[in-house]
Short mmCIF file of C-alpha atoms in Angstrom, two decimals:
data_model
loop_
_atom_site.label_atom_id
_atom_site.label_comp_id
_atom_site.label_asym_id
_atom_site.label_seq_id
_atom_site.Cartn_x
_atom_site.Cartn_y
_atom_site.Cartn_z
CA UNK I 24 -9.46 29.58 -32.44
CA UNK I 25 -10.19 28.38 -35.78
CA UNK I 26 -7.36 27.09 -36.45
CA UNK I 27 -7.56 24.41 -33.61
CA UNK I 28 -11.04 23.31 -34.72
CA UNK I 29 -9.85 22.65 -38.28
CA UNK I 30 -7.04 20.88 -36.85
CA UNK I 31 -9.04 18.67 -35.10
CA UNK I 32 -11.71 18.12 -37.86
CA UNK I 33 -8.69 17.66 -40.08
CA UNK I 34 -6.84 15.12 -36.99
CA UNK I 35 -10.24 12.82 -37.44
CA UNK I 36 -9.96 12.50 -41.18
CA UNK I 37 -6.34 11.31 -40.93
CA UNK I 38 -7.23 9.09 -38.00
CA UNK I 39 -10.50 7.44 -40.31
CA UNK I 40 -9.02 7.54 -43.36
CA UNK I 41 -6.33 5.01 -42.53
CA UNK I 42 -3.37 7.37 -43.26
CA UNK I 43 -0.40 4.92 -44.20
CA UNK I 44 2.22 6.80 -42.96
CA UNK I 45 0.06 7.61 -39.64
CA UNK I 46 -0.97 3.95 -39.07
CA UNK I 47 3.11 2.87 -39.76
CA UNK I 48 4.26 5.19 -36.92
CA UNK I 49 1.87 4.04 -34.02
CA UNK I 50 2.37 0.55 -34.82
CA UNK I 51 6.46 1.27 -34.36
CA UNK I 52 5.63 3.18 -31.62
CA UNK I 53 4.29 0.36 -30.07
CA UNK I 54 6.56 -1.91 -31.09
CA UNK I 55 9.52 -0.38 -29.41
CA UNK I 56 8.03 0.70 -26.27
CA UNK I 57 6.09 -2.74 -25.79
CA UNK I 58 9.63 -4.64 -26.64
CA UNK I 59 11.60 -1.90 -24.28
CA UNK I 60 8.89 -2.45 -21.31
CA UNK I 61 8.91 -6.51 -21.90
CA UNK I 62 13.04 -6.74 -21.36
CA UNK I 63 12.76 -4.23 -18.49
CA UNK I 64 10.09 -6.44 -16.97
CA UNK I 65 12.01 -9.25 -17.40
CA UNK I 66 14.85 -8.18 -16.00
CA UNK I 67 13.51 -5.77 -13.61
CA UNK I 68 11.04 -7.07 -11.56
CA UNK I 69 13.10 -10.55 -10.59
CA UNK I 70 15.81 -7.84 -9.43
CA UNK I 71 13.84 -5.37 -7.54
CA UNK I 72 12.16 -8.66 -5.32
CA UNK I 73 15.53 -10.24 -4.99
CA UNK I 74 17.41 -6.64 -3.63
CA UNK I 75 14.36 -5.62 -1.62
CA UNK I 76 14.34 -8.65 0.29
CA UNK I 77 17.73 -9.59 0.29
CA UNK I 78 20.09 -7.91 2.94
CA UNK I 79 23.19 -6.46 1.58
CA UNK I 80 25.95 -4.15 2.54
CA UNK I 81 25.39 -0.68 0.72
CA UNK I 82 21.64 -1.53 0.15
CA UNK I 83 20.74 2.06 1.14
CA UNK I 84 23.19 3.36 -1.76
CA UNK I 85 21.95 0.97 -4.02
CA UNK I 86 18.20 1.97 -2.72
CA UNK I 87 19.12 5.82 -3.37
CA UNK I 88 20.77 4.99 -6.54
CA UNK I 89 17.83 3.17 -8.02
CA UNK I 90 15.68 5.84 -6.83
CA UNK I 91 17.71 8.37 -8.39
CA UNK I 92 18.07 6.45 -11.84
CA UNK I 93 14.32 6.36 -11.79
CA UNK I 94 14.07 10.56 -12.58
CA UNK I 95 17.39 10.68 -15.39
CA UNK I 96 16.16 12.76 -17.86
CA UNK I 97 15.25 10.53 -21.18
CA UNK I 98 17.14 13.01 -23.43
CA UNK I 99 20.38 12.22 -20.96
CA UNK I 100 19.97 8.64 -21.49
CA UNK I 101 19.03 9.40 -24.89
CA UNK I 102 22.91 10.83 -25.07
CA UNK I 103 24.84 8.02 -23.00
CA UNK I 104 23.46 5.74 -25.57
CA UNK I 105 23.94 7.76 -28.27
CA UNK I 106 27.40 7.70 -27.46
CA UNK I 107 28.05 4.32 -26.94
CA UNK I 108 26.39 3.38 -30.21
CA UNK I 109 27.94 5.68 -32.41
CA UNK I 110 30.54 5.22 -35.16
CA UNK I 111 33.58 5.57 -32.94
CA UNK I 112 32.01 4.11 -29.49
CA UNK I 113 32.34 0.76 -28.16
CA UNK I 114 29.85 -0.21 -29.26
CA UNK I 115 30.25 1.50 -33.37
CA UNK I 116 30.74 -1.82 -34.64
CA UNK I 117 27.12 -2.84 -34.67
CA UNK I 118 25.67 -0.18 -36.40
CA UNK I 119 22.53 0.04 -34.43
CA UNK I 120 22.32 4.04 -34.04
CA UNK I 121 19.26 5.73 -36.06
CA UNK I 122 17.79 2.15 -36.14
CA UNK I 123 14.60 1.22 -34.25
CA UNK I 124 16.96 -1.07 -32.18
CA UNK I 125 18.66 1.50 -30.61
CA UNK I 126 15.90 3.09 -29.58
CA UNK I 127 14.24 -0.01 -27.53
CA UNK I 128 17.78 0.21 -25.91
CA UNK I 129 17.91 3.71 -25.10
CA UNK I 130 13.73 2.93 -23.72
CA UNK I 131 15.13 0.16 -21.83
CA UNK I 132 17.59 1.92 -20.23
CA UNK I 133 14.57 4.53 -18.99
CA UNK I 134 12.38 2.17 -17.80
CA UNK I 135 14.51 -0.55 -16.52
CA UNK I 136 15.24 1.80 -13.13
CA UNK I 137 11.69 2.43 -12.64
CA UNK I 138 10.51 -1.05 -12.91
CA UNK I 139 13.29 -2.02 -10.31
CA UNK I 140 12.55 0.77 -8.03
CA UNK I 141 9.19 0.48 -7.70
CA UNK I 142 9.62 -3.31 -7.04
CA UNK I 143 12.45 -2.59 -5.00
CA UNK I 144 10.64 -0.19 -2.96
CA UNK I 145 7.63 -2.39 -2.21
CA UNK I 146 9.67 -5.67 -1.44
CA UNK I 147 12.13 -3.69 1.11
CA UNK I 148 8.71 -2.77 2.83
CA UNK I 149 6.31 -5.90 2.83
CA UNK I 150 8.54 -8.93 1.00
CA UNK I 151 9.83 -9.51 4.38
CA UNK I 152 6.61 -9.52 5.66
CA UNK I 153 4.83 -12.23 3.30
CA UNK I 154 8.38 -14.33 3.42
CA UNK I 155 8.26 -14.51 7.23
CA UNK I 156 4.79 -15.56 7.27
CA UNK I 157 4.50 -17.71 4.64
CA UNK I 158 7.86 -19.53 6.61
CA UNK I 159 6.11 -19.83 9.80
CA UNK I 160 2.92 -21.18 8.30
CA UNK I 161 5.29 -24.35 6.56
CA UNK I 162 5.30 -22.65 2.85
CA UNK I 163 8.65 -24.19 1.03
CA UNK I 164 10.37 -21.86 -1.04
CA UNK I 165 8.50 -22.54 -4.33
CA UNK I 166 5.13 -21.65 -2.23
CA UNK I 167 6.52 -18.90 -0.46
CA UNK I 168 7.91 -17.00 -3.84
CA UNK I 169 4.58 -17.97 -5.37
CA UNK I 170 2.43 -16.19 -1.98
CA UNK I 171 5.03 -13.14 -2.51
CA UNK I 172 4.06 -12.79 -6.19
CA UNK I 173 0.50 -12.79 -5.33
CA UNK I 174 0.77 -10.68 -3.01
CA UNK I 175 2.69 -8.15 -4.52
CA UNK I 176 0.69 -8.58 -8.05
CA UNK I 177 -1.03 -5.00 -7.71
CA UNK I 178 2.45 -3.69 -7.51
CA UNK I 179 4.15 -5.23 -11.02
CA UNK I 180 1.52 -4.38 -12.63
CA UNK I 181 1.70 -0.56 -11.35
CA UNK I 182 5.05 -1.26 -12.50
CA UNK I 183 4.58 -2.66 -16.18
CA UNK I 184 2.06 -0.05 -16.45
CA UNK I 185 4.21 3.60 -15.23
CA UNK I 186 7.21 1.20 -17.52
CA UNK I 187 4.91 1.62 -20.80
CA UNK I 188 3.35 4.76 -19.49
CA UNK I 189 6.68 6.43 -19.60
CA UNK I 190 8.26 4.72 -22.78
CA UNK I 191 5.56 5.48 -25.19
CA UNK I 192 5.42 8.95 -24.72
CA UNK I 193 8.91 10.27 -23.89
CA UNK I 194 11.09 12.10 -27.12
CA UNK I 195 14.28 12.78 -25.88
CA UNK I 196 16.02 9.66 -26.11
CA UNK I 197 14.25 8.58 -28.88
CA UNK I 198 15.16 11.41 -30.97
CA UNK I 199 18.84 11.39 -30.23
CA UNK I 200 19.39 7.74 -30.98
CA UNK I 201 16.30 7.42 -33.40
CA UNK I 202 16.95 10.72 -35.66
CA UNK I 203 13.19 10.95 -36.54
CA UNK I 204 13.88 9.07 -39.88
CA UNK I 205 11.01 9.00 -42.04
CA UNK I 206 9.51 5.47 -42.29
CA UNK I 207 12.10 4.01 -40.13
CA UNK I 208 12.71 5.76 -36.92
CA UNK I 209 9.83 8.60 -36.40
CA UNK I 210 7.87 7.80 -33.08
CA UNK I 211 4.36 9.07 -32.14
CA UNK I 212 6.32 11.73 -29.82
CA UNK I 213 8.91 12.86 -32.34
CA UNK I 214 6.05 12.87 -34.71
CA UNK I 215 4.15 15.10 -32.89
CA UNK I 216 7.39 17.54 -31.87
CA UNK I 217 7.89 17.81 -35.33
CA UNK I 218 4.86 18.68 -37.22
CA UNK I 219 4.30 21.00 -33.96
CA UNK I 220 7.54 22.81 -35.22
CA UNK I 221 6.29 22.85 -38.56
CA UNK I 222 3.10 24.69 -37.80
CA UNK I 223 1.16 21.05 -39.15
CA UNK I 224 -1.40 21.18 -35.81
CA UNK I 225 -3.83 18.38 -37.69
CA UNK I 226 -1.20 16.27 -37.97
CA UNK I 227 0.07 16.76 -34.44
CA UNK I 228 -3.44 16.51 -33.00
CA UNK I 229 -4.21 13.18 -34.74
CA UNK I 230 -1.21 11.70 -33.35
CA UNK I 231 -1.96 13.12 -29.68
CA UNK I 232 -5.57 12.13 -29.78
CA UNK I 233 -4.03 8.14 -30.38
CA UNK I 234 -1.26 9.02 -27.63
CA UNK I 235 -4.33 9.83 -25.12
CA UNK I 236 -6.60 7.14 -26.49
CA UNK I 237 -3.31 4.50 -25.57
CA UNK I 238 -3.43 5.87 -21.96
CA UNK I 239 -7.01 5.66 -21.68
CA UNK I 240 -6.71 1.47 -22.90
CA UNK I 241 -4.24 1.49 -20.54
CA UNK I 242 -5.94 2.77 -17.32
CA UNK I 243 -9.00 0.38 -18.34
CA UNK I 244 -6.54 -2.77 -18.49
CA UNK I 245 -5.35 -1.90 -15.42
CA UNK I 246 -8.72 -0.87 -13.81
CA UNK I 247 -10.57 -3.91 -14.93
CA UNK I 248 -7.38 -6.05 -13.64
CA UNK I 249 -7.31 -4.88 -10.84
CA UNK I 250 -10.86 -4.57 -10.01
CA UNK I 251 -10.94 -1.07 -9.23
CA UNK I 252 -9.07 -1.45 -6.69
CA UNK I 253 -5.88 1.02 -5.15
CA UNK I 254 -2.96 -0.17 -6.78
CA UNK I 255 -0.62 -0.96 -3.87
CA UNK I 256 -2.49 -1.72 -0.48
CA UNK F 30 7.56 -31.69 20.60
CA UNK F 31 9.87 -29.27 22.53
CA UNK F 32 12.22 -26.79 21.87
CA UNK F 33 15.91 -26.48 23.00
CA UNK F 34 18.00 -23.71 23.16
CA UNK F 35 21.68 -24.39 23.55
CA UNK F 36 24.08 -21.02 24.29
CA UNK F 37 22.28 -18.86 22.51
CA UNK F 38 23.29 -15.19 21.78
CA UNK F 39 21.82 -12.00 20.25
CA UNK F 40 22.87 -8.72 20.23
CA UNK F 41 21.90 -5.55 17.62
CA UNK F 42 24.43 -3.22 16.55
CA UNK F 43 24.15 -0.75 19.44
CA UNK F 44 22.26 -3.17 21.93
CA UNK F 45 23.02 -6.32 23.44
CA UNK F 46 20.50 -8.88 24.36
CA UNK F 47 20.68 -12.27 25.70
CA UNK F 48 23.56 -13.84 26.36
CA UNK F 49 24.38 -17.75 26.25
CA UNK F 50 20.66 -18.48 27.16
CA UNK F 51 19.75 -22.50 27.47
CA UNK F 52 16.70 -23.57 28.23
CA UNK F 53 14.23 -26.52 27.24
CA UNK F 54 10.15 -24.80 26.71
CA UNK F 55 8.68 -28.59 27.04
CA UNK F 56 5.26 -29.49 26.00
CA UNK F 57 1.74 -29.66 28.11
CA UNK F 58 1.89 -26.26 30.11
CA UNK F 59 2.29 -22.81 28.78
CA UNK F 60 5.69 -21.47 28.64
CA UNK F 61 5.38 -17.14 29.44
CA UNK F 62 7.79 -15.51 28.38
CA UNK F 63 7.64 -11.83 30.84
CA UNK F 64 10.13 -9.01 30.70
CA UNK F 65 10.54 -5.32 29.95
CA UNK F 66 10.01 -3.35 26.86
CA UNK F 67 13.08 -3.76 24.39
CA UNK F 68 14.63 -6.75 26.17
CA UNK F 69 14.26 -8.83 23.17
CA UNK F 70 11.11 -11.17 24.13
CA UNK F 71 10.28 -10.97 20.55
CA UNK F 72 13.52 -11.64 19.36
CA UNK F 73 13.92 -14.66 21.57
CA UNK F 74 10.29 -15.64 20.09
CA UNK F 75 11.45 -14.88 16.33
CA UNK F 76 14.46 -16.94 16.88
CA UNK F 77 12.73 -19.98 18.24
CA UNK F 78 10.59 -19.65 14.85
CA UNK F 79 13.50 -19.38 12.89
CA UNK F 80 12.93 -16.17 11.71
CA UNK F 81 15.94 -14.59 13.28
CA UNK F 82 19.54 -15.98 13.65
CA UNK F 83 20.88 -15.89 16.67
CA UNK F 84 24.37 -15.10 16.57
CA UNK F 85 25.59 -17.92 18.90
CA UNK F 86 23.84 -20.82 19.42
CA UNK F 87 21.71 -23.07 18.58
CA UNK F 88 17.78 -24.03 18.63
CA UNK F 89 16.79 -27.62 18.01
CA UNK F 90 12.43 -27.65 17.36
CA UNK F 91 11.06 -31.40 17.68
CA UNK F 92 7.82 -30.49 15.42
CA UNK F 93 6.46 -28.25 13.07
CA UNK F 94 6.35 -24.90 14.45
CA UNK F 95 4.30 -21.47 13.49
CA UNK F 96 4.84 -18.17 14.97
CA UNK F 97 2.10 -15.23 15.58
CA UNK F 98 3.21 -11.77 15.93
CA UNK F 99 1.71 -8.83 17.45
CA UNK F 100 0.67 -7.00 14.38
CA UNK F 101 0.16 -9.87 11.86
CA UNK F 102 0.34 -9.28 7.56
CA UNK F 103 -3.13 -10.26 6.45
CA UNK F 104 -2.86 -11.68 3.17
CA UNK F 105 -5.22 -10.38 0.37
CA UNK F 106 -8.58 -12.07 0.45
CA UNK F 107 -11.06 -12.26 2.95
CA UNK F 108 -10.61 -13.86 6.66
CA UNK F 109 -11.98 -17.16 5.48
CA UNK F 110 -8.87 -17.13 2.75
CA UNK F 111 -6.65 -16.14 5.40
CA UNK F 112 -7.55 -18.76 8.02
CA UNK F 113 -7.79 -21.30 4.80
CA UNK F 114 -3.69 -20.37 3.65
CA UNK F 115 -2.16 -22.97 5.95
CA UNK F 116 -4.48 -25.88 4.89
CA UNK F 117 -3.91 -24.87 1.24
CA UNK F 118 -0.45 -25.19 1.32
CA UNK F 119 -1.14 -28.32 2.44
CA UNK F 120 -3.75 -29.37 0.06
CA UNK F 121 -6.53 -29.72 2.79
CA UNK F 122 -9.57 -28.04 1.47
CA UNK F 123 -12.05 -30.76 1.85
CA UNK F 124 -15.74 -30.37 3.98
CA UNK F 125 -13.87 -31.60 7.14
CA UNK F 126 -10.97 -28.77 6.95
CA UNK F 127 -13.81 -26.09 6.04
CA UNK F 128 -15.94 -27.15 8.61
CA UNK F 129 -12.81 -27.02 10.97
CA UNK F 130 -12.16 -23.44 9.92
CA UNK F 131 -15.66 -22.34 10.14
CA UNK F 132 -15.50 -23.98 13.58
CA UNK F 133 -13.09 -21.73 14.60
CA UNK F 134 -14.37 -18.71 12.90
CA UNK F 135 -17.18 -18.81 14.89
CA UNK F 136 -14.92 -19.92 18.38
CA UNK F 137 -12.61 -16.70 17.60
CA UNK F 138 -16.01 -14.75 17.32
CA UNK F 139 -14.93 -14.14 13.50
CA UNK F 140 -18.23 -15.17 11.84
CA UNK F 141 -20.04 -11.66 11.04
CA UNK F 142 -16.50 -10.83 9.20
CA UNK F 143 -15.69 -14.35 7.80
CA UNK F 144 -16.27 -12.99 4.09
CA UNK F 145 -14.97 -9.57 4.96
CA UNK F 146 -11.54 -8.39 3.48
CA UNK F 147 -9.01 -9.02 6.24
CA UNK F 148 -6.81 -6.00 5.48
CA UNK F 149 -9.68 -3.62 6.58
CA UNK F 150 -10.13 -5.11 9.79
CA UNK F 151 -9.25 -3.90 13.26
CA UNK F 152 -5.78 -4.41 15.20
CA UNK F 153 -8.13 -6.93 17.26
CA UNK F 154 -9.47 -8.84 14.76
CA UNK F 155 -6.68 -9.28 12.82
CA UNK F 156 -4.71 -10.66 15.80
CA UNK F 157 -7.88 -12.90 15.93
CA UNK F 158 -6.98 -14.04 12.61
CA UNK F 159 -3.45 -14.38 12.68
CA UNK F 160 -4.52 -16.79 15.88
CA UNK F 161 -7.03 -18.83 13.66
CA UNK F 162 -4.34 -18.79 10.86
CA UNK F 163 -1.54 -20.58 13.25
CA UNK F 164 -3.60 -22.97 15.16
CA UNK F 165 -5.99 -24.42 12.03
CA UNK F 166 -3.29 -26.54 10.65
CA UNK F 167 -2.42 -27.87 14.21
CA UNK F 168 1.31 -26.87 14.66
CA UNK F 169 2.86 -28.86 17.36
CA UNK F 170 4.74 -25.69 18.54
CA UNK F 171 3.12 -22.49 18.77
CA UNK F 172 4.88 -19.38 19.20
CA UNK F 173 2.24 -16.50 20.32
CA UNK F 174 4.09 -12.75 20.52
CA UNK F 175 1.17 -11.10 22.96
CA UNK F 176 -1.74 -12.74 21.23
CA UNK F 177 -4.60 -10.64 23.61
CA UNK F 178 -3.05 -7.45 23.29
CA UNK F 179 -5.53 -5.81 21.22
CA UNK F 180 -8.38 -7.84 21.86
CA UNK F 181 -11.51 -7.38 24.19
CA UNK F 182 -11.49 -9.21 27.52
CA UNK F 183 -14.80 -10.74 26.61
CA UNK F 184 -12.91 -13.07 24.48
CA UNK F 185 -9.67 -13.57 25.47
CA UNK F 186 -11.49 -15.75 28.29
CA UNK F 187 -12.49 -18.09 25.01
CA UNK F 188 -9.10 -17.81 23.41
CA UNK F 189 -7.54 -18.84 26.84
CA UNK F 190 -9.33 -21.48 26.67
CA UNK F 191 -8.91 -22.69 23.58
CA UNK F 192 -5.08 -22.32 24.22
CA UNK F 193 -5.67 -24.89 27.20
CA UNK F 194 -7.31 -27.02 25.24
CA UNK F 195 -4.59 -26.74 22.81
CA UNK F 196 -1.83 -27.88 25.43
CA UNK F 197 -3.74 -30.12 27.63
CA UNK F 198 -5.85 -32.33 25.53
CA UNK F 199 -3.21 -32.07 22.42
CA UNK F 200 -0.12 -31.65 24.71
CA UNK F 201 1.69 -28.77 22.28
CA UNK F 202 4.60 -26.89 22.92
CA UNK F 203 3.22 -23.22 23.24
CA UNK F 204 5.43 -19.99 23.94
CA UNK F 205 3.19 -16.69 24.72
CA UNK F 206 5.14 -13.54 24.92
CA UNK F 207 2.84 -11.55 26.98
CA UNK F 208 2.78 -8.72 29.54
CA UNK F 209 -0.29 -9.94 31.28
CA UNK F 210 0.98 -11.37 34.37
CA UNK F 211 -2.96 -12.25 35.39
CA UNK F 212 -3.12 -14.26 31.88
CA UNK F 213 0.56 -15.87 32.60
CA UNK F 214 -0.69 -16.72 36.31
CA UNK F 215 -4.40 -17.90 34.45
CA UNK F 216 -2.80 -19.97 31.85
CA UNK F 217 -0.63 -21.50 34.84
CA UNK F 218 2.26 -22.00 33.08
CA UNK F 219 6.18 -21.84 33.48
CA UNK F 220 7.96 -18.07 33.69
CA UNK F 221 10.42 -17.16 31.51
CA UNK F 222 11.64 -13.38 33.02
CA UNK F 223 14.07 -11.60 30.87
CA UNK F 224 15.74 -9.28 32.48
CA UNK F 225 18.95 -6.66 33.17
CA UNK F 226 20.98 -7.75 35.95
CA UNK F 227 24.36 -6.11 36.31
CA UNK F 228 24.84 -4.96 33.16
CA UNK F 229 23.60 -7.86 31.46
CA UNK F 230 20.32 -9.65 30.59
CA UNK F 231 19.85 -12.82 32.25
CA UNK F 232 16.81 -15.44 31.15
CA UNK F 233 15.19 -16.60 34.61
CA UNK F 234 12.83 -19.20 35.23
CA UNK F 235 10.43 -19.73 37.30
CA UNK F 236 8.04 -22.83 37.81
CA UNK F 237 5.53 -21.24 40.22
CA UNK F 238 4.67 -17.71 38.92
CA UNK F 239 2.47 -17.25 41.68
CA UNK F 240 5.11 -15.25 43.62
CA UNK F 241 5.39 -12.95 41.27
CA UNK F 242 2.25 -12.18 40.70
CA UNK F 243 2.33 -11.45 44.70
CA UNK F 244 5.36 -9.03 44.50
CA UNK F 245 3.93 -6.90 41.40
#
C-alpha cells in the first residue's frame, strides 16, 4: 500500500516541479490528438450531414460500415498505417514512420469514423426532419444548412468531444507508428505503459493524474457549452 | 393562389398509390382531403408541399406555400422562438410581428407556455405550434396534415375559426388532411376522397360533402 502513496506523493512533485521531460510529452500529446481531431472534424462532420441526409443506393452498407469502422481496434489501425508508411510501403518514400506525423495520421484514421458516424447517425434520423421544415417555412438553402447546424450543434460537439476523448488516450496505434521515441514520439499513454512496465508507478501516476485532469476540462467545456444540458435531444 | 395537379403518380416500392390524379384545390373554401389509413393522403399533402416527388406528374403552386404535419419537429428554443422562425427568416422581428405572434399565442391558447421549451411539450401543443409556426408569416397556401388530431375540442372550435378567417377574409388556398368528417362538413369545404376502387385508388371529388356525412 505504501508503495502507491509514495507514488502519488512522488506523481505531485513531478507534476509541481515542472519536470521538462513531463511537461514536453503532454504538450505533444496534445498536439497530435488536437491536430488528429481538427482534420477529422473537418472532414468528418461535412460528410456524416451530407450521407445522412442524402439518399443513396447502398446507404445501409455504408451506414453499417461506418458503424463498424467506429470500434477497429487502434492497435489495428495502428498496423495498416504502419504498413503503409514503412520503408518498403507505398507510402516509404516520405519517411514519416516513428515521426509525430505519422501518428496524427494513424489518430486520424481512429477518429475520423467516429466523427462521421455519430454525425451520420443523427442526420439519417432528424436532418430530414429540420430540412423539410425549414423548406416548407421558405428557408433557402444557405438558411436551411445554417437551421440544420443549429440544430444539430449538441451533436458535433458530442462528436469533437468522444473524437479527442478517444485520441488522447488510446496507445496502440500510437506506439506502432510512434515507437515511443524519447523526446520525439513518447505520448502521455505510451508514457504511462512504459514506466508501468518498468515498475516507475510515480512516474506513471503523474502522467495519469494529467490524463484524468484533461477529461475533467473536457466534460466542463462541454458542460458549460452546452448548458448542462443532454447532449443529443 | 391555387394549386394544380397535372397526371400525377406515386407509388412505394411494394405499394401503389395514386394514379394520374388532376385536380385544381382553388382558393376561398377549404379543400378536405378524406380517405383511409395508408392511402397516401399525406403523401398527396407532402407532394403538393414539395416535399415528395411524385413520380409522374406535375404540381404547379401560384404562392408561397407551408406545410404542417401531424407530429411537427419543434426546433430548439422556446414556443415564442418557434412561432418567431418564419418571420426571422424573413427579417421581420419588429413590435408589429411580435405583437402578431403574441396575438396568436394567446388565440392558439399558447400563452402560459409561450417561454416554455417547445420540445417538452405535449403532442397537442406542439401541433398548436406547428399551426402558429405556418400561419404567422401568412402563406398563401396552407397545407394542414390533421391539424386537430391531438388537440382538445375546446379549441379546435377557435382554430376552426381562425382557419375561416384565414380563407374567407384572406381568400388562401388551404388543404386539411383530416379524418373528421364533422370538421370537413363544419369547415364546409370541397371533398377530396381517396380511395381503392377495383384495384386501384381513384381521387374523387365532391362539392357538397353533406351526403357523405349522411351515409357514414
Amino acid at each position: 500500500m505504501d508503495y502507491i502513496l509514495e507514488g502519488f506523493r512522488e506523481a505531485f512533485w513531478l507534476l509541481f516541479s515542472g519536470d521538462k521531460e513531463i511537461f514536453g510529452i503532454i504538450v505533444l500529446s496534445l498536439f497530435v490528438s488536437i491536430t488528429a481531431t481538427t482534420l477529422a472534424v473537418l472532414i468528418g462532420v461535412p460528410l456524416g450531414f451530407y450521407t445522412g441526409i442524402k439518399q443513396f443506393p447502398l446507404k445501409k452498407l455504408y451506414g453499417s460500415v461506418l458503424y463498424t469502422a467506429m470500434g477497429i481496434p487502434p492497435v489495428v489501425i495502428g498496423l495498416v498505417v504502419a504498413i503503409l508508411l514503412s520503408r518498403r510501403g507505398p507510402l516509404g518514400q516520405y519517411e514519416l514512420l516513428f515521426t509525430p506525423q505519422a501518428m496524427i495520421i494513424a489518430q486520424f484514421c481512429l477518429v475520423l469514423p467516429i466523427v462521421t458516424g455519430i454525425l451520420f447517425g443523427t442526420a439519417k434520423d432528424k436532418g430530414r426532419e429540420v430540412l423539410e421544415l425549414a423548406f416548407t417555412l421558405g428557408a433557402n438553402r444557405r438558411e436551411s444548412l445554417k437551421l440544420l447546424i443549429k440544430e444539430l450543434n449538441t451533436t458535433v460537439l458530442l462528436a469533437i468531444m468522444t473524437a479527442f476523448g478517444r485520441a488522447i488516450s488510446e496507445v496502440g496505434a500510437v506506439m506502432l507508428v510512434g515507437g515511443n521515441i524519447r523526446g520525439s514520439t513518447r505520448m502521455m499513454t505510451t508514457y504511462i505503459a512504459l514506466n508501468n512496465s518498468m515498475g516507475a508507478y510515480e512516474r506513471s501516476i503523474a502522467m495519469a493524474i494529467v490524463l484524468l485532469l484533461i477529461s475533467l476540462i473536457i466534460n466542463a467545456i462541454t458542460q458549460h457549452m452546452t448548458g448542462g444540458k443532454a447532449y443529443v435531444d | 393562389m391555387s394549386i394544380e395537379c397535372k397526371g400525377v403518380s406515386k407509388a412505394y416500392k411494394h405499394k401503389q398509390l395514386f394514379h394520374n390524379f388532376s385536380g385544381t384545390f382553388s382558393p376561398g373554401v377549404c379543400n378536405c382531403i378524406v380517405g383511409e389509413n395508408g392511402v397516401g393522403k399525406t403523401t398527396l399533402l407532402k407532394i403538393m408541399s414539395g416535399i415528395l416527388k411524385p413520380d409522374t406528374g406535375t404540381v404547379t403552386l401560384s404562392g408561397m406555400c407551408t406545410y404542417a404535419g401531424s407530429s411537427p419537429y419543434m426546433l430548439r428554443g422556446t414556443v415564442m422562438d418557434n412561432i418567431m422562425y418564419p418571420l426571422t427568416l424573413k427579417r421581420q422581428q419588429g413590435r408589429r410581428e411580435r405583437h402578431a405572434v403574441l396575438e396568436m399565442i394567446e388565440q392558439l391558447g399558447l400563452e402560459a407556455l409561450k417561454h416554455q421549451e417547445a420540445k417538452t411539450l405535449s403532442a397537442g401543443e406542439k401541433q398548436k405550434v406547428a399551426l402558429g409556426r405556418a400561419l404567422v408569416w401568412d402563406p398563401e397556401i396552407l397545407l394542414l396534415d390533421e391539424p386537430t388530431a391531438n388537440i382538445d375540442p375546446s379549441m379546435i372550435e377557435n382554430i376552426e375559426g381562425y382557419l375561416k378567417d384565414y380563407l374567407k377574409i384572406k381568400n388562401r388556398t388551404l388543404v386539411v388532411v383530416s379524418h373528421d368528417y364533422e370538421q370537413v362538413h363544419r369547415l364546409s369545404g370541397v371533398l377530396w376522397e381517396i380511395k381503392h376502387h377495383n384495384f386501384d385508388v381513384i381521387i374523387e371529388k365532391r362539392e357538397n360533402n353533406r351526403g357523405l356525412l349522411e351515409c357514414r
